[in-house]
């Protein structure tokens, strides 16, 4: 159930329908856009969305899929049903072109692998018509939409005679025209022309009696008459009779062709329903591509677990302006079913509310939705909204009365499978009374088990949500220091309206703001002040956490480097000790041999003085030369040079900056007004410009250890490639562009190393990544075949590639 009746207009879905109609090629698809309806049938929604997801893949990657001649000829088919009627040449020509498109669509799915595009293949399975119909039409109608000369022997004979008669007639008229020009009856620049289907000669009005014949027309000025000479009257009559014969023969041929078509009209109508559905799905797929939409995980229960969701219409509008939409992340489950969003005016509360309603409505209409991978969609039976002013003079309804009327409907119809959205809850009457009524309504809505999102400024509702199970506070973040909205939804704490701060920024007199605070009372002022201080402190802690994460990452990297270096040094020390022991062992053996040889010589020569002296000298030489230690030279340590950090000048893209009061240094990668996006290592962060100071490149290198090596030319180390190459590639969780790049690098290495069989792990899921991989691999002529892995080792989630 949907409430109110104009829910689509309030959410902006009517604009989505217009975009879909613009994306359709023909009225066939536009009919389905008008028929599109909200559904709470889980199986139907899943089928429609999967069909769109498969078509999105075709639109993005399958260039051979037909994109022209989606013609609506359903009226011609209705006409052909009636006995004795015939279709014209133009109608048969449109039928011929559109039937070719249907055949090309069917052939596309027939050429795919059996498990590719299962939902679209199922859709095409119901299309059956006699394939000879197209051939029969093609034999009669040529590619210009005209009946062929050889459509029948009689027509060929008639047209051959017409050509002969026309040639003779033109020859005779050319002779008469040349004579008229020679006599001065006709201007030199005139030529033969046709009036009332008969060939005539333009003659000056003053010479009309000099040429016998019939006047068929005159020029607008009356100075030229178009005369059919009497000499060619019979020839023109003959041609006219042949034209009548040709028309009768064409009608006979088209009547016969229509009779051949008539038995298959019912099948053809189903085929054109298929063509209209394909056009409709292409439009949904093209819109999905333009807003970066996906098919998130879908569960048959009431749940909202969305990551980085964007308002589709706002995204398209900002895209044209070169601006970026701030995405939202929302999680509603059975523990936290109702989200109470607070925050300043113009902070994005209403946009967030409409984003939730529109995206849920789009999905349950069978469309892809703009959010990040990892999101989960649930299904709701009812969607109720109370957005905008519904006051009515005819029904004597004020703004507050209209809101209460809506609340009455919500309370009577809401249940566990309902999603309700309420903007500016409780407004339109005296605040204290409106807040009390709103709290009582919220209490009953919470008891109903329904899911919902409510925008409010009332403090009593924030306090009620904080102490009630099933309710959770949320805030549209606001930069309290600079008094600027951030358009970011934060769940878990209430937001402040920042009324006094905004009033001060606008320039309201200080005394007026001070009196307003006094009139409000210290308790409410302190509550708003506390919310503001909490938001500022949270931003400060977020910056500190970022700095700590960077330091922790750098410490982990340093520790890993130290561990690797220590292991390498330990191994080197052991290796050196082993080498020293081997050398010592060899020296020991040589020394023993030398000593034994010396002793033996002394004994053999009975200790002669000269021989003994010579032996002693040999031992001394062995000691001085073979046992001499190698010198070791220590390199002196270089003292680090002092570098100046601060650098003047404006901060621009590419500048190196430091967060004031911290040692964290990063590089500027984007500037958006007063917001700066910086890269700190592998992390990216958005900060205000006034919180940064520019530093030199030397300071950046000293802080990050960034060294830019000099470019050098090197060859390909095949041994290293063979050692590092794995025949298995895991691309699960990757996006399309990243997958193609990884796949190309993997195939290049495999071809270089001459691997015969490869293994690509892409996961099962919806089969989108699997189809993308196999479609891309077909572009490699070196691939012999592809098949699924054994069921025990991954099945359809793994593709085995056999190379030629």
GROMACS .gro file of N, CA, C and O in nm, residues 672-734:
model
  252
  672UNK      N    1   3.812   2.230  -0.295
  672UNK     CA    2   3.671   2.261  -0.321
  672UNK      C    3   3.631   2.375  -0.227
  672UNK      O    4   3.581   2.351  -0.117
  673UNK      N    5   3.656   2.498  -0.272
  673UNK     CA    6   3.624   2.613  -0.188
  673UNK      C    7   3.714   2.615  -0.066
  673UNK      O    8   3.837   2.621  -0.076
  674UNK      N    9   3.652   2.609   0.052
  674UNK     CA   10   3.729   2.608   0.176
  674UNK      C   11   3.762   2.468   0.223
  674UNK      O   12   3.825   2.449   0.327
  675UNK      N   13   3.718   2.366   0.147
  675UNK     CA   14   3.748   2.226   0.182
  675UNK      C   15   3.867   2.177   0.100
  675UNK      O   16   3.879   2.208  -0.019
  676UNK      N   17   3.952   2.100   0.165
  676UNK     CA   18   4.074   2.047   0.101
  676UNK      C   19   4.076   1.896   0.120
  676UNK      O   20   4.053   1.846   0.231
  677UNK      N   21   4.099   1.823   0.011
  677UNK     CA   22   4.117   1.678   0.020
  677UNK      C   23   4.266   1.648   0.013
  677UNK      O   24   4.334   1.689  -0.081
  678UNK      N   25   4.321   1.583   0.116
  678UNK     CA   26   4.465   1.552   0.120
  678UNK      C   27   4.486   1.402   0.126
  678UNK      O   28   4.399   1.328   0.173
  679UNK      N   29   4.602   1.360   0.077
  679UNK     CA   30   4.641   1.219   0.084
  679UNK      C   31   4.755   1.208   0.183
  679UNK      O   32   4.859   1.273   0.171
  680UNK      N   33   4.735   1.123   0.285
  680UNK     CA   34   4.837   1.099   0.387
  680UNK      C   35   4.871   0.950   0.379
  680UNK      O   36   4.796   0.866   0.428
  681UNK      N   37   4.980   0.918   0.312
  681UNK     CA   38   5.010   0.777   0.288
  681UNK      C   39   4.907   0.717   0.196
  681UNK      O   40   4.883   0.766   0.086
  682UNK      N   41   4.840   0.609   0.240
  682UNK     CA   42   4.736   0.544   0.161
  682UNK      C   43   4.598   0.597   0.195
  682UNK      O   44   4.500   0.556   0.136
  683UNK      N   45   4.589   0.687   0.295
  683UNK     CA   46   4.459   0.738   0.339
  683UNK      C   47   4.429   0.873   0.275
  683UNK      O   48   4.519   0.948   0.239
  684UNK      N   49   4.298   0.901   0.260
  684UNK     CA   50   4.253   1.031   0.211
  684UNK      C   51   4.163   1.093   0.317
  684UNK      O   52   4.088   1.022   0.384
  685UNK      N   53   4.168   1.225   0.330
  685UNK     CA   54   4.088   1.292   0.433
  685UNK      C   55   4.047   1.429   0.382
  685UNK      O   56   4.119   1.492   0.303
  686UNK      N   57   3.930   1.478   0.425
  686UNK     CA   58   3.881   1.611   0.392
  686UNK      C   59   3.895   1.702   0.514
  686UNK      O   60   3.845   1.668   0.623
  687UNK      N   61   3.963   1.815   0.498
  687UNK     CA   62   3.986   1.908   0.607
  687UNK      C   63   3.957   2.050   0.558
  687UNK      O   64   3.952   2.077   0.437
  688UNK      N   65   3.939   2.141   0.654
  688UNK     CA   66   3.920   2.282   0.621
  688UNK      C   67   4.055   2.346   0.589
  688UNK      O   68   4.158   2.312   0.647
  689UNK      N   69   4.053   2.443   0.495
  689UNK     CA   70   4.175   2.507   0.449
  689UNK      C   71   4.247   2.579   0.563
  689UNK      O   72   4.370   2.580   0.569
  690UNK      N   73   4.168   2.640   0.657
  690UNK     CA   74   4.232   2.719   0.763
  690UNK      C   75   4.297   2.632   0.870
  690UNK      O   76   4.356   2.684   0.964
  691UNK      N   77   4.288   2.502   0.859
  691UNK     CA   78   4.352   2.411   0.955
  691UNK      C   79   4.483   2.355   0.903
  691UNK      O   80   4.543   2.269   0.964
  692UNK      N   81   4.527   2.404   0.785
  692UNK     CA   82   4.647   2.350   0.722
  692UNK      C   83   4.751   2.460   0.704
  692UNK      O   84   4.718   2.577   0.688
  693UNK      N   85   4.879   2.421   0.705
  693UNK     CA   86   4.988   2.512   0.674
  693UNK      C   87   5.079   2.445   0.571
  693UNK      O   88   5.101   2.324   0.575
  694UNK      N   89   5.131   2.524   0.479
  694UNK     CA   90   5.212   2.472   0.369
  694UNK      C   91   5.355   2.444   0.419
  694UNK      O   92   5.412   2.523   0.495
  695UNK      N   93   5.412   2.330   0.376
  695UNK     CA   94   5.550   2.294   0.411
  695UNK      C   95   5.626   2.265   0.284
  695UNK      O   96   5.568   2.247   0.176
  696UNK      N   97   5.759   2.253   0.296
  696UNK     CA   98   5.844   2.228   0.179
  696UNK      C   99   5.845   2.082   0.142
  696UNK      O  100   5.806   1.995   0.221
  697UNK      N  101   5.892   2.053   0.021
  697UNK     CA  102   5.905   1.915  -0.024
  697UNK      C  103   6.005   1.838   0.063
  697UNK      O  104   5.986   1.720   0.092
  698UNK      N  105   6.113   1.909   0.109
  698UNK     CA  106   6.211   1.842   0.194
  698UNK      C  107   6.147   1.795   0.325
  698UNK      O  108   6.174   1.685   0.373
  699UNK      N  109   6.064   1.882   0.383
  699UNK     CA  110   5.996   1.844   0.507
  699UNK      C  111   5.905   1.725   0.484
  699UNK      O  112   5.894   1.636   0.569
  700UNK      N  113   5.835   1.724   0.368
  700UNK     CA  114   5.748   1.610   0.335
  700UNK      C  115   5.828   1.480   0.323
  700UNK      O  116   5.792   1.377   0.378
  701UNK      N  117   5.944   1.488   0.254
  701UNK     CA  118   6.027   1.368   0.238
  701UNK      C  119   6.082   1.321   0.371
  701UNK      O  120   6.090   1.201   0.398
  702UNK      N  121   6.124   1.418   0.456
  702UNK     CA  122   6.180   1.381   0.585
  702UNK      C  123   6.074   1.314   0.673
  702UNK      O  124   6.103   1.219   0.744
  703UNK      N  125   5.950   1.363   0.666
  703UNK     CA  126   5.843   1.308   0.751
  703UNK      C  127   5.794   1.173   0.702
  703UNK      O  128   5.757   1.087   0.780
  704UNK      N  129   5.788   1.155   0.569
  704UNK     CA  130   5.729   1.032   0.513
  704UNK      C  131   5.831   0.932   0.465
  704UNK      O  132   5.797   0.819   0.434
  705UNK      N  133   5.958   0.976   0.456
  705UNK     CA  134   6.060   0.884   0.403
  705UNK      C  135   6.042   0.861   0.256
  705UNK      O  136   6.083   0.759   0.201
  706UNK      N  137   5.976   0.956   0.188
  706UNK     CA  138   5.948   0.942   0.045
  706UNK      C  139   6.074   0.969  -0.035
  706UNK      O  140   6.137   1.073  -0.023
  707UNK      N  141   6.115   0.876  -0.112
  707UNK     CA  142   6.232   0.892  -0.199
  707UNK      C  143   6.192   0.863  -0.341
  707UNK      O  144   6.131   0.760  -0.368
  708UNK      N  145   6.226   0.951  -0.429
  708UNK     CA  146   6.190   0.933  -0.571
  708UNK      C  147   6.312   0.881  -0.645
  708UNK      O  148   6.408   0.955  -0.667
  709UNK      N  149   6.321   0.755  -0.677
  709UNK     CA  150   6.441   0.700  -0.743
  709UNK      C  151   6.453   0.755  -0.884
  709UNK      O  152   6.356   0.784  -0.950
  710UNK      N  153   6.579   0.769  -0.924
  710UNK     CA  154   6.606   0.815  -1.060
  710UNK      C  155   6.560   0.711  -1.159
  710UNK      O  156   6.573   0.591  -1.136
  711UNK      N  157   6.498   0.753  -1.269
  711UNK     CA  158   6.450   0.656  -1.367
  711UNK      C  159   6.566   0.579  -1.427
  711UNK      O  160   6.672   0.632  -1.453
  712UNK      N  161   6.542   0.451  -1.447
  712UNK     CA  162   6.646   0.369  -1.509
  712UNK      C  163   6.582   0.271  -1.605
  712UNK      O  164   6.465   0.238  -1.595
  713UNK      N  165   6.659   0.225  -1.699
  713UNK     CA  166   6.612   0.131  -1.801
  713UNK      C  167   6.652  -0.009  -1.758
  713UNK      O  168   6.768  -0.033  -1.723
  714UNK      N  169   6.558  -0.098  -1.756
  714UNK     CA  170   6.589  -0.235  -1.715
  714UNK      C  171   6.514  -0.332  -1.804
  714UNK      O  172   6.410  -0.300  -1.860
  715UNK      N  173   6.566  -0.449  -1.814
  715UNK     CA  174   6.502  -0.554  -1.892
  715UNK      C  175   6.406  -0.633  -1.807
  715UNK      O  176   6.379  -0.600  -1.692
  716UNK      N  177   6.350  -0.738  -1.863
  716UNK     CA  178   6.255  -0.823  -1.792
  716UNK      C  179   6.330  -0.942  -1.733
  716UNK      O  180   6.399  -1.016  -1.804
  717UNK      N  181   6.321  -0.957  -1.602
  717UNK     CA  182   6.385  -1.069  -1.535
  717UNK      C  183   6.290  -1.188  -1.542
  717UNK      O  184   6.196  -1.199  -1.463
  718UNK      N  185   6.314  -1.278  -1.637
  718UNK     CA  186   6.224  -1.392  -1.657
  718UNK      C  187   6.227  -1.486  -1.537
  718UNK      O  188   6.125  -1.545  -1.501
  719UNK      N  189   6.344  -1.503  -1.476
  719UNK     CA  190   6.352  -1.592  -1.360
  719UNK      C  191   6.265  -1.539  -1.247
  719UNK      O  192   6.192  -1.614  -1.181
  720UNK      N  193   6.273  -1.406  -1.225
  720UNK     CA  194   6.191  -1.347  -1.119
  720UNK      C  195   6.043  -1.359  -1.151
  720UNK      O  196   5.961  -1.388  -1.064
  721UNK      N  197   6.004  -1.338  -1.279
  721UNK     CA  198   5.864  -1.351  -1.318
  721UNK      C  199   5.815  -1.493  -1.295
  721UNK      O  200   5.704  -1.516  -1.247
  722UNK      N  201   5.900  -1.592  -1.331
  722UNK     CA  202   5.859  -1.732  -1.313
  722UNK      C  203   5.844  -1.766  -1.165
  722UNK      O  204   5.754  -1.840  -1.125
  723UNK      N  205   5.930  -1.709  -1.081
  723UNK     CA  206   5.922  -1.736  -0.937
  723UNK      C  207   5.798  -1.672  -0.875
  723UNK      O  208   5.734  -1.730  -0.787
  724UNK      N  209   5.762  -1.551  -0.923
  724UNK     CA  210   5.652  -1.477  -0.862
  724UNK      C  211   5.516  -1.504  -0.926
  724UNK      O  212   5.413  -1.467  -0.871
  725UNK      N  213   5.513  -1.566  -1.045
  725UNK     CA  214   5.387  -1.585  -1.116
  725UNK      C  215   5.307  -1.700  -1.056
  725UNK      O  216   5.362  -1.806  -1.022
  726UNK      N  217   5.176  -1.679  -1.043
  726UNK     CA  218   5.085  -1.785  -0.999
  726UNK      C  219   4.982  -1.808  -1.109
  726UNK      O  220   4.928  -1.711  -1.164
  727UNK      N  221   4.955  -1.932  -1.140
  727UNK     CA  222   4.860  -1.962  -1.247
  727UNK      C  223   4.716  -1.936  -1.204
  727UNK      O  224   4.624  -1.948  -1.282
  728UNK      N  225   4.696  -1.898  -1.077
  728UNK     CA  226   4.562  -1.872  -1.024
  728UNK      C  227   4.548  -1.724  -0.991
  728UNK      O  228   4.633  -1.665  -0.924
  729UNK      N  229   4.439  -1.660  -1.041
  729UNK     CA  230   4.411  -1.517  -1.019
  729UNK      C  231   4.280  -1.503  -0.944
  729UNK      O  232   4.176  -1.552  -0.989
  730UNK      N  233   4.283  -1.434  -0.829
  730UNK     CA  234   4.162  -1.413  -0.747
  730UNK      C  235   4.116  -1.268  -0.765
  730UNK      O  236   4.185  -1.174  -0.726
  731UNK      N  237   3.996  -1.248  -0.826
  731UNK     CA  238   3.945  -1.113  -0.853
  731UNK      C  239   3.811  -1.091  -0.782
  731UNK      O  240   3.736  -1.002  -0.818
  732UNK      N  241   3.781  -1.171  -0.682
  732UNK     CA  242   3.654  -1.153  -0.610
  732UNK      C  243   3.649  -1.017  -0.543
  732UNK      O  244   3.746  -0.974  -0.480
  733UNK      N  245   3.535  -0.949  -0.557
  733UNK     CA  246   3.516  -0.818  -0.495
  733UNK      C  247   3.568  -0.701  -0.576
  733UNK      O  248   3.554  -0.587  -0.535
  734UNK      N  249   3.631  -0.729  -0.694
  734UNK     CA  250   3.686  -0.620  -0.776
  734UNK      C  251   3.576  -0.560  -0.863
  734UNK      O  252   3.479  -0.626  -0.899
   0.00000   0.00000   0.00000
